[in-house]
Coordinates of C-alpha atoms and ligand atoms in Angstrom, one line a residue:
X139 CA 0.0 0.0 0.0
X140 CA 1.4 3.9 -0.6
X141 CA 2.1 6.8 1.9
X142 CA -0.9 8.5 0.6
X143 CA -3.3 5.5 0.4
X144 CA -2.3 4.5 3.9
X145 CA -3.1 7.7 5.4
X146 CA -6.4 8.0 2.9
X147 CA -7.5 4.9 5.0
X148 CA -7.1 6.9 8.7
X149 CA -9.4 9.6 7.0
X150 CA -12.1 7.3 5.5
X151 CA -12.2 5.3 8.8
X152 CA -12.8 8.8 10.8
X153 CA -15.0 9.9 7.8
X154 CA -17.0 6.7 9.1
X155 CA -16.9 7.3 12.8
X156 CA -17.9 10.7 12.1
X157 CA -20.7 9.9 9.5
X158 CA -19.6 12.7 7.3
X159 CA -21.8 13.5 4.3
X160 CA -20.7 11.8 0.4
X161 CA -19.6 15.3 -1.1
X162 CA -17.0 16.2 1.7
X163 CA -15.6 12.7 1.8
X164 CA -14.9 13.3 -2.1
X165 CA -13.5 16.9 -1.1
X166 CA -10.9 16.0 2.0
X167 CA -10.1 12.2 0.6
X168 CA -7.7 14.0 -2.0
X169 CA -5.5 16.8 -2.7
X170 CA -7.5 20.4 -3.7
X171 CA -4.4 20.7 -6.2
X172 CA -0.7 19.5 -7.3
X173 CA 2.1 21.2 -9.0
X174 CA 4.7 18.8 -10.9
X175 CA 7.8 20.8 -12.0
X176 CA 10.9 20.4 -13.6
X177 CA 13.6 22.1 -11.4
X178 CA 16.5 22.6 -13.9
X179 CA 19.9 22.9 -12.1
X180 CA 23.1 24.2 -13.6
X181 CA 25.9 21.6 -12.3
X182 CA 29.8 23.0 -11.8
X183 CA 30.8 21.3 -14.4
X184 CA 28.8 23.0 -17.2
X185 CA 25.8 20.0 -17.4
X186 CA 22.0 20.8 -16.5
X187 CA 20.6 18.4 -14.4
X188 CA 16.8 18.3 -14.5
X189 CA 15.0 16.5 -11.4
X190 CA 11.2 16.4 -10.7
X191 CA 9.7 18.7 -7.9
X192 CA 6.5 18.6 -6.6
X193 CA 4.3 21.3 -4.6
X194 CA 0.8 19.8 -3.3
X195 CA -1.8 21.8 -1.4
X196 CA -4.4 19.1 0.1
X197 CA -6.7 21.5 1.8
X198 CA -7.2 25.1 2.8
X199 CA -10.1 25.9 4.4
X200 CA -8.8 26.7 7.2
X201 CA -5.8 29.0 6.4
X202 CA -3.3 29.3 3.9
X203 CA -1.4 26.1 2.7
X204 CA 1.4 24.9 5.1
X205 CA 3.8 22.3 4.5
X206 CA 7.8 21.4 4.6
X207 CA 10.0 20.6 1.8
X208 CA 12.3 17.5 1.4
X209 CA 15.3 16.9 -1.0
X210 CA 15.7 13.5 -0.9
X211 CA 16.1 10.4 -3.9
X212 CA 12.8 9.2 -2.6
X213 CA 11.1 11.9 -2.8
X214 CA 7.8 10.9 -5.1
X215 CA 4.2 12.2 -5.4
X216 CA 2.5 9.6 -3.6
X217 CA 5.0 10.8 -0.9
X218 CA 4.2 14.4 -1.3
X219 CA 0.5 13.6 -1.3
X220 CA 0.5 11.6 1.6
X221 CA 2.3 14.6 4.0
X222 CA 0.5 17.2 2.5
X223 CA -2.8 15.0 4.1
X224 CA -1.0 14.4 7.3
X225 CA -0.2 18.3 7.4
X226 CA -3.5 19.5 6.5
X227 CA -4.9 17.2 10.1
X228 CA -2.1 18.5 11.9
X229 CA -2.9 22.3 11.7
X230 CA -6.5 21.5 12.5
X231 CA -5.1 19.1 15.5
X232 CA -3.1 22.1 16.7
X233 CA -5.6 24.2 15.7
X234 CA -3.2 26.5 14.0
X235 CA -4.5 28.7 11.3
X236 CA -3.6 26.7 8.0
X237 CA -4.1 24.6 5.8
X238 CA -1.7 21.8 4.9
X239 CA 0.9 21.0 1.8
X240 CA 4.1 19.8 1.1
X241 CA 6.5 19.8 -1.3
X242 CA 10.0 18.2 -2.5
X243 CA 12.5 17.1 -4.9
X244 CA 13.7 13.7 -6.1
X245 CA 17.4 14.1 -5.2
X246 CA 20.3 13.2 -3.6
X247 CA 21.2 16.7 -2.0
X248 CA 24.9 15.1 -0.3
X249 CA 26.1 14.6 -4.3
X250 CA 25.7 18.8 -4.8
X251 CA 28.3 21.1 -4.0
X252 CA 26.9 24.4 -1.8
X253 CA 26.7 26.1 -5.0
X254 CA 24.6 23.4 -6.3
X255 CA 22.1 23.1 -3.8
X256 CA 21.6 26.7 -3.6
X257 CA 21.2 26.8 -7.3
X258 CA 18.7 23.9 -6.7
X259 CA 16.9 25.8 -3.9
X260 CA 16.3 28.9 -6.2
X261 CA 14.9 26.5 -9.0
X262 CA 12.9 24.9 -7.1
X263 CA 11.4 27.9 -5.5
X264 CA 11.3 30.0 -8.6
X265 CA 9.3 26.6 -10.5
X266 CA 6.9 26.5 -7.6
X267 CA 6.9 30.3 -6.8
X268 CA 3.4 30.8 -8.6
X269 CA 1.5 28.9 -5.6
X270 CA 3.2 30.6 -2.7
X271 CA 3.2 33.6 -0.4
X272 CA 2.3 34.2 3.1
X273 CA -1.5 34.5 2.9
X274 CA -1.7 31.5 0.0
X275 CA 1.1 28.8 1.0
X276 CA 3.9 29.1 4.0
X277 CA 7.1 26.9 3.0
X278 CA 9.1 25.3 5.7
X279 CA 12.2 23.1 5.8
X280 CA 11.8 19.0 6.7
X281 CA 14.1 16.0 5.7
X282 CA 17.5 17.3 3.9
X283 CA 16.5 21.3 3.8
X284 CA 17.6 23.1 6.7
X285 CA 17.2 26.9 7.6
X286 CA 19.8 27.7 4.9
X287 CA 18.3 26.3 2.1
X288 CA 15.2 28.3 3.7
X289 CA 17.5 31.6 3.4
X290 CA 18.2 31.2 -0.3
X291 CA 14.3 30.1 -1.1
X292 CA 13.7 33.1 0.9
X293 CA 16.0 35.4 -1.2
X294 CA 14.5 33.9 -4.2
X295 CA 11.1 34.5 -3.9
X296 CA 11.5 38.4 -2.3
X297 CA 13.8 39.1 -5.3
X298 CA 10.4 39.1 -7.2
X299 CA 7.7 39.6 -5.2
X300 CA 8.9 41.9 -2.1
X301 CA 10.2 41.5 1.1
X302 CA 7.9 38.9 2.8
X303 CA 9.2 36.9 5.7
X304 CA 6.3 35.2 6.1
X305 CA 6.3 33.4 3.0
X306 CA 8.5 30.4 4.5
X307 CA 9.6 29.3 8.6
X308 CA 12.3 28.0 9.6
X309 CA 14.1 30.8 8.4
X310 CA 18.2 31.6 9.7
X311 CA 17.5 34.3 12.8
X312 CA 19.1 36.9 10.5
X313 CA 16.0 37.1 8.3
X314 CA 13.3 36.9 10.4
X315 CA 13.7 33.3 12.1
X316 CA 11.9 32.4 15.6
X317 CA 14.3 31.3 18.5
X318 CA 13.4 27.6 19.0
X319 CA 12.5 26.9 15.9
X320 CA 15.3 23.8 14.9
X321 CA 14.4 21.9 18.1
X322 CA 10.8 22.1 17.9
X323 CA 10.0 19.1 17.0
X324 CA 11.4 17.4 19.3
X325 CA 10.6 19.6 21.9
X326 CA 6.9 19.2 21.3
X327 CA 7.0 15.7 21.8
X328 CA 8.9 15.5 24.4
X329 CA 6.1 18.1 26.1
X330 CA 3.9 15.4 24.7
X331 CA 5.1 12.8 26.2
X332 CA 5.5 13.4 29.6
X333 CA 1.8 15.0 29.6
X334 CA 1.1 11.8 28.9
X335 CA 3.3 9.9 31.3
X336 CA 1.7 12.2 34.1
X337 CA -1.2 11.4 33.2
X338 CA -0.8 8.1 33.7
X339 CA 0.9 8.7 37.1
X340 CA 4.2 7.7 36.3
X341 CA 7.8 9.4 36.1
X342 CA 10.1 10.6 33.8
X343 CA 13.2 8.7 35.9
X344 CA 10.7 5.3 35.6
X345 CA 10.5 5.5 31.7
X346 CA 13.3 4.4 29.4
X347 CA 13.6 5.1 25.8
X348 CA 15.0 3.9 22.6
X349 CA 14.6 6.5 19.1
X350 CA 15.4 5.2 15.9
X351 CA 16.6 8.1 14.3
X352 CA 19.5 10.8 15.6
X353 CA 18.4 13.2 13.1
X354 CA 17.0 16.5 13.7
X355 CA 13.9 15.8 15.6
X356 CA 15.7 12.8 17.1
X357 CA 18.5 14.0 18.7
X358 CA 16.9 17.1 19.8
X359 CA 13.8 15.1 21.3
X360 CA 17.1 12.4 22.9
X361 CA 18.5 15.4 24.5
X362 CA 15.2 17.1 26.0
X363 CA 13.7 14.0 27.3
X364 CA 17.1 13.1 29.0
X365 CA 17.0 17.2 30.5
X366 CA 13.2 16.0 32.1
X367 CA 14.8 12.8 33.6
X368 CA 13.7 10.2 30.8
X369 CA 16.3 7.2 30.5
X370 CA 17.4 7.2 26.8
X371 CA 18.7 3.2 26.7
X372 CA 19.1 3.1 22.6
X373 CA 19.3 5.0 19.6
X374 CA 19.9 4.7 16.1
X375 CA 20.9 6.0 12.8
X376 CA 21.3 4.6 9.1
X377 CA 24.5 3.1 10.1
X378 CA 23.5 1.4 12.8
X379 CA 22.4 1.4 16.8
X380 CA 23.7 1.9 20.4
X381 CA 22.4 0.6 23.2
X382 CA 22.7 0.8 26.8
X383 CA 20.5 -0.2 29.4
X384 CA 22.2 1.5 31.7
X385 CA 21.3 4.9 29.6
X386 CA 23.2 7.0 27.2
X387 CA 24.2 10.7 27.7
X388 CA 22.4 12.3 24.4
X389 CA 24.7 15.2 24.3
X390 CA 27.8 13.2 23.6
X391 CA 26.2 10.7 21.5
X392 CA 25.6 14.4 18.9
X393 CA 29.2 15.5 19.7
X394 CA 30.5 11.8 18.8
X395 CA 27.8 12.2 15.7
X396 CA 29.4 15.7 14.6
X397 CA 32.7 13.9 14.8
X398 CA 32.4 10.4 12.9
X399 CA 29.0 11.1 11.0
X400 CA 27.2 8.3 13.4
X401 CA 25.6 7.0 16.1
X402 CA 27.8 3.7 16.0
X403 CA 30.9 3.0 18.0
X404 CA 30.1 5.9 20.6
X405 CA 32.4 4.1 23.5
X406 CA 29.7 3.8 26.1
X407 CA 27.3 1.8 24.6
X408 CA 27.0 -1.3 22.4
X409 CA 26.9 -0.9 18.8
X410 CA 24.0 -3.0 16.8
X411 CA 22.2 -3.1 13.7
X412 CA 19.7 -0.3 12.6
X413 CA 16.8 -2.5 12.7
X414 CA 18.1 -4.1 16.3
X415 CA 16.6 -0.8 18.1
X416 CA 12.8 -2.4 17.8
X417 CA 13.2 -5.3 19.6
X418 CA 15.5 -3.1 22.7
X419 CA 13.6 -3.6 26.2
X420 CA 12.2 0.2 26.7
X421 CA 9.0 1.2 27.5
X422 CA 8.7 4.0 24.9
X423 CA 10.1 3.5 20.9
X424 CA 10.6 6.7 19.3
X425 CA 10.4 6.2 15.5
X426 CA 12.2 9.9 14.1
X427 CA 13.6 8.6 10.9
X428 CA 11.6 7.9 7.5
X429 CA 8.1 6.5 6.9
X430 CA 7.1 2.9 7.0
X431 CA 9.5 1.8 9.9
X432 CA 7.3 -0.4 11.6
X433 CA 5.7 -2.8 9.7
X434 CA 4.8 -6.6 9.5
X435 CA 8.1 -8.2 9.6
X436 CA 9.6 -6.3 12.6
X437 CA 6.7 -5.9 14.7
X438 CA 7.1 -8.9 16.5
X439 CA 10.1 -7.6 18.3
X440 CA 8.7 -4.5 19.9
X441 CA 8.5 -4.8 23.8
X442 CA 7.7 -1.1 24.0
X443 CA 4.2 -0.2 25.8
X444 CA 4.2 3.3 23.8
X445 CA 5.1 4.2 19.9
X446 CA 5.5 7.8 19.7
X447 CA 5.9 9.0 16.2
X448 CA 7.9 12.0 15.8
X449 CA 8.8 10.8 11.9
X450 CA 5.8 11.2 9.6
X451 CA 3.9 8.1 8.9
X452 CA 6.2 5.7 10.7
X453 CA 3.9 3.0 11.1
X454 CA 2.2 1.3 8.5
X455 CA -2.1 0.3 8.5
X456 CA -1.5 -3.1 9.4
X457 CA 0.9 -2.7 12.4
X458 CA -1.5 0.7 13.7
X459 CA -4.2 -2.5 13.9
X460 CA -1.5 -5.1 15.6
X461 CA 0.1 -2.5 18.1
X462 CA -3.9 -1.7 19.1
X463 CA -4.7 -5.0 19.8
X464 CA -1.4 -5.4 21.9
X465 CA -2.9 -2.9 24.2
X466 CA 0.1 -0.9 22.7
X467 CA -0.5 3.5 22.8
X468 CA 0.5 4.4 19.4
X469 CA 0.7 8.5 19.8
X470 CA 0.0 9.4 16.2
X471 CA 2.4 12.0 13.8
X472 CA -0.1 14.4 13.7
X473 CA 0.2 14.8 17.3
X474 CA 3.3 13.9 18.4
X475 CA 5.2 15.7 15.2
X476 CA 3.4 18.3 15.5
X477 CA 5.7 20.8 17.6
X478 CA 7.9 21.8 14.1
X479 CA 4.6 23.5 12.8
X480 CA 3.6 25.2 16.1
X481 CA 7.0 27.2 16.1
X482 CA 7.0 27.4 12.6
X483 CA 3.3 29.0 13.2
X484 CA 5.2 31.1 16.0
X485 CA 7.6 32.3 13.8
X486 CA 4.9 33.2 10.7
X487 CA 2.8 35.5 13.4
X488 CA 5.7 37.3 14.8
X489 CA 6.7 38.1 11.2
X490 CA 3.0 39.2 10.7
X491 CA 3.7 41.3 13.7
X492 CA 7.4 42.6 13.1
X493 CA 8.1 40.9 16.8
X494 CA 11.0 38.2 17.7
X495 CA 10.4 36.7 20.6
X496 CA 12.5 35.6 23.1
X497 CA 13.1 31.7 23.0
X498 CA 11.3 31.3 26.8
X499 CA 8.3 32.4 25.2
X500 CA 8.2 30.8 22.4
X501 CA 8.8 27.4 24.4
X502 CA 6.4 28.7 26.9
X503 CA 3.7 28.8 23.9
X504 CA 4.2 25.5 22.5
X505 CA 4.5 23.4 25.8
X506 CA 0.9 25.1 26.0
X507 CA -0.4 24.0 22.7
X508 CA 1.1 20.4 22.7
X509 CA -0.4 19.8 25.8
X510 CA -3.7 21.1 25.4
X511 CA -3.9 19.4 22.1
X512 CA -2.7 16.1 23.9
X513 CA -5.5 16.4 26.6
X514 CA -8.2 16.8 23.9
X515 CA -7.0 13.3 22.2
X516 CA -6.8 11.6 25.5
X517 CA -10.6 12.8 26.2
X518 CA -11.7 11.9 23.0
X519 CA -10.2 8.8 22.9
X520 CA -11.7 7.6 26.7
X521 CA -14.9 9.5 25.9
X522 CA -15.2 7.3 22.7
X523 CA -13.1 4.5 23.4
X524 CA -10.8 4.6 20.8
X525 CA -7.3 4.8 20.0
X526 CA -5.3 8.0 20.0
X527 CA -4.8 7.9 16.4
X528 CA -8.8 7.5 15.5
X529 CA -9.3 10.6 18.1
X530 CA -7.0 12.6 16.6
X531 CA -8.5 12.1 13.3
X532 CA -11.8 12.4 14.6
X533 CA -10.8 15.8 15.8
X534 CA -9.0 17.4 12.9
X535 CA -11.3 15.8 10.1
X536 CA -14.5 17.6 12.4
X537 CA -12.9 20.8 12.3
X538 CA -11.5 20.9 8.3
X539 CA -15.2 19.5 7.6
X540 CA -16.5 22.6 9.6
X541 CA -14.3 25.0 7.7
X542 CA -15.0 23.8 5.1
X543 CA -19.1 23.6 5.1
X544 CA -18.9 27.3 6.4
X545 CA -17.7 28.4 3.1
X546 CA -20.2 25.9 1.7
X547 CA -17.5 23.8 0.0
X548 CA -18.3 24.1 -3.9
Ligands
LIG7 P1 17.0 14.2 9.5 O1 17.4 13.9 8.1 O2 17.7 15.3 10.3 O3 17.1 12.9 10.3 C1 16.7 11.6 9.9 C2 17.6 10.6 10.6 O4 17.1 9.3 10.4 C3 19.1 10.6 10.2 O5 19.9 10.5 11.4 C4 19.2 9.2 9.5 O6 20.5 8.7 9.6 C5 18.2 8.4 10.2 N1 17.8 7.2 9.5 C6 17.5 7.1 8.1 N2 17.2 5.8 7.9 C7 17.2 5.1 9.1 C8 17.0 3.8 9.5 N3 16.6 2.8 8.6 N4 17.2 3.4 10.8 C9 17.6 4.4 11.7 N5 17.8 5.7 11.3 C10 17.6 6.0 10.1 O7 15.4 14.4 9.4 P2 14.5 15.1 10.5 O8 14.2 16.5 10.2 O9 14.9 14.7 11.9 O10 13.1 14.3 10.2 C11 12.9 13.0 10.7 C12 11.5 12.6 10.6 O11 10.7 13.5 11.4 C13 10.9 12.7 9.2 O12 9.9 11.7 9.1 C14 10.2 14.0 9.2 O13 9.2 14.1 8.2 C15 9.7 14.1 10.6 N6 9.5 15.5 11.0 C16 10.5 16.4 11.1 C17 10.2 17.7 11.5 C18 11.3 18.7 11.7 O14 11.0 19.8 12.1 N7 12.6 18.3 11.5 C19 8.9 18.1 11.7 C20 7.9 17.1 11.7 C21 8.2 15.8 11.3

């Protein structure tokens, strides 16, 4: 099954629940509209490269479009498709004022020189530049594009249109970026989390942790949770994991990543394979890596009680259904992702407002939006005894379908 059909099948099942009439099922089970580009890229060596882009707005009824955008080989648009859904019931989750998109490009960014990538950056941006602006569709950085390549796509699009910081987040500070911003994620589901760990009268010092995935939102989420107390016992990158039950300090498992591009070897742990971190005794697996970790095959392995997925789509139909009947908490993307979009919301209304914040407040803010948004899945869930996933859905799908039959949808 795709990305995009996957998560088509969490709306349809909510569409169900929630008895929604035919004509909005046809509107929210697909994207409002897709752009396919070339993005033409003028190598060092004199050759044009040409690589397909993609920009896809799923819905946005409730604000303007807002979604990240990935440079990665496997980028595709089933894969755009399929984020620019989960984005779109993220915002209405967090009840931020958007709608969702997403974008990308099918390459390998680590085989471009600077001058390459920031050629690609402006291509891209300049193919796609049509669609966007801050009151149609908000660009932000996700796998591969980082608040650099934000700068240039920045640069790009004010060249021609004006000076607009709010057109994309995740911006350098210099031009208008929020403090906070790059550990967001992981920051938000940390916050998360423990609101759910209190909640179930337990401690952060009783709760161990393994996160496949010392990426961005990985490490950053490693290193907060460890701040609150939380044991971190394994973690994992494409080369491979370390584990120690003991726990690991996350801060030096980054500076041994800085200094040997991986998680492997660090010399106070043992060093595994990647897929080794499922089956690691820990009462909460983090999957922060790519979509589609957890599927049939390596389910069997998971001792964890709670899957918190701060990656997009990490876990597959068939495993949501098999980690349920486990009595396993699966504490869905479009919850416990969500913090990268509240900051990045953060940082598009203090551009709206000529303000920069300091980063207290903008931490301040978002612990107050992930937990709020965390207590109204939890409610939903007990009130309608369901998962966490079908209450979020519930949820987000009730308020797009709301926006959406106040403008009368046609
Ligand atoms: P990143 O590129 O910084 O990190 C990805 C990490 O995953 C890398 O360390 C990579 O080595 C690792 N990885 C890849 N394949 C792996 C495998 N098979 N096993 C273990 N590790 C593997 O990307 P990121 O920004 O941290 O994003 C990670 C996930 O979080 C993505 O799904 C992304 O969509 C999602 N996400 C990120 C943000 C954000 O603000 N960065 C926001 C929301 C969601």
């Amino acid at each position: 099954m795709g990305a995009f059909e996957a998560v088509r099948g969490f709306f349809a099942d909510s569409a169900e629940r929630l008895d929604l009439e035919a004509a909005l099922r046809d509107v929210l089970s697909r994207p409002q509209q897709e752009l396919v580009v070339q993005v033409r890229v003028p190598l060092d060596d004199g050759a044009l490269a040409v690589y397909d882009g993609y920009r896809v707005q799923y819905n946005g009824a409730r604000g303007p479009y807002k979604g990240g955008i990935r440079f990665h080989p496997q980028v595709s648009l089933d894969e755009v498709r399929c984020f620019a859904a989960l984005m779109t019931w993220k915002t209405a989750l967090l009840d931020l004022p958007f709608g969702g998109a997403k974008g990308g490009v099918q390459v390998d960014p680590h085989l471009l020189s600077t001058p390459e990538l920031q050629r690609l950056s402006r291509r891209f941006m300049d193919a796609v530049g049509l669609l966007v602006g801050p009151t149609r569709d908000v660009m932000a950085p996700d796998v591969n594009t980082d608040a650099r390549v934000m700068g240039w796509m920045f640069d790009e699009f004010t060249r021609r249109v004006g000076h607009f910081p709010e057109v994309i987040t995740g911006k350098p500070l210099a031009l208008g970026g929020s403090l906070g911003r790059e550990a967001a994620t992981g920051r938000g589901a940390v916050f998360s989390l423990d609101y759910l760990i209190h909640r179930e009268e337990r401690s952060a010092k009783d709760t161990t942790i393994a996160v496949q995935g010392f990426g961005n939102a990985g490490s950053w989420f490693a290193r907060l949770a460890h701040e609150m107390g939380y044991r971190i016992v394994a973690v994992s990158d494409s080369k491979g994991a370390v584990v120690n039950p003991e726990g690991l300090e996350p801060h030096m498992v980054q500076t041994h990543k800085k200094e040997t591009g991986s998680v492997v070897d660090f010399y106070a742990g043992e060093t595994l394979e990647c897929e080794e971190i499922f089956a690691v005794d820990a009462d909460v697996l983090v999957p922060a890596a790519l979509s589609d970790a957890l599927v049939g095959p390596n389910l069997g392995f998971v001792k964890a009680r709670i899957v918190l997925e701060v990656a997009n789509h990490p876990v597959a139909p068939d495993a949501d259904r098999a980690l349920a009947e486990r009595g396993v908490t699966v504490v869905p993307d479009i919850l416990a992702s969500a913090g990268g979009v509240v900051v990045s919301y953060l940082e598009w209304a203090q551009n709206m407002q000529h303000e920069q914040w300091r980063e207290k407040r903008v931490n301040a803010r978002l612990k107050e939006m992930m937990e709020e948004a965390t207590e109204v899945v939890l409610a939903r869930a007990e009130r309608d005894d369901i998962t966490l996933r079908q209450a979020a859905y519930d949820i987000a799908v009730e308020r797009v379908a709301e926006a959406e039959r106040s403008r009368g949808f046609l």
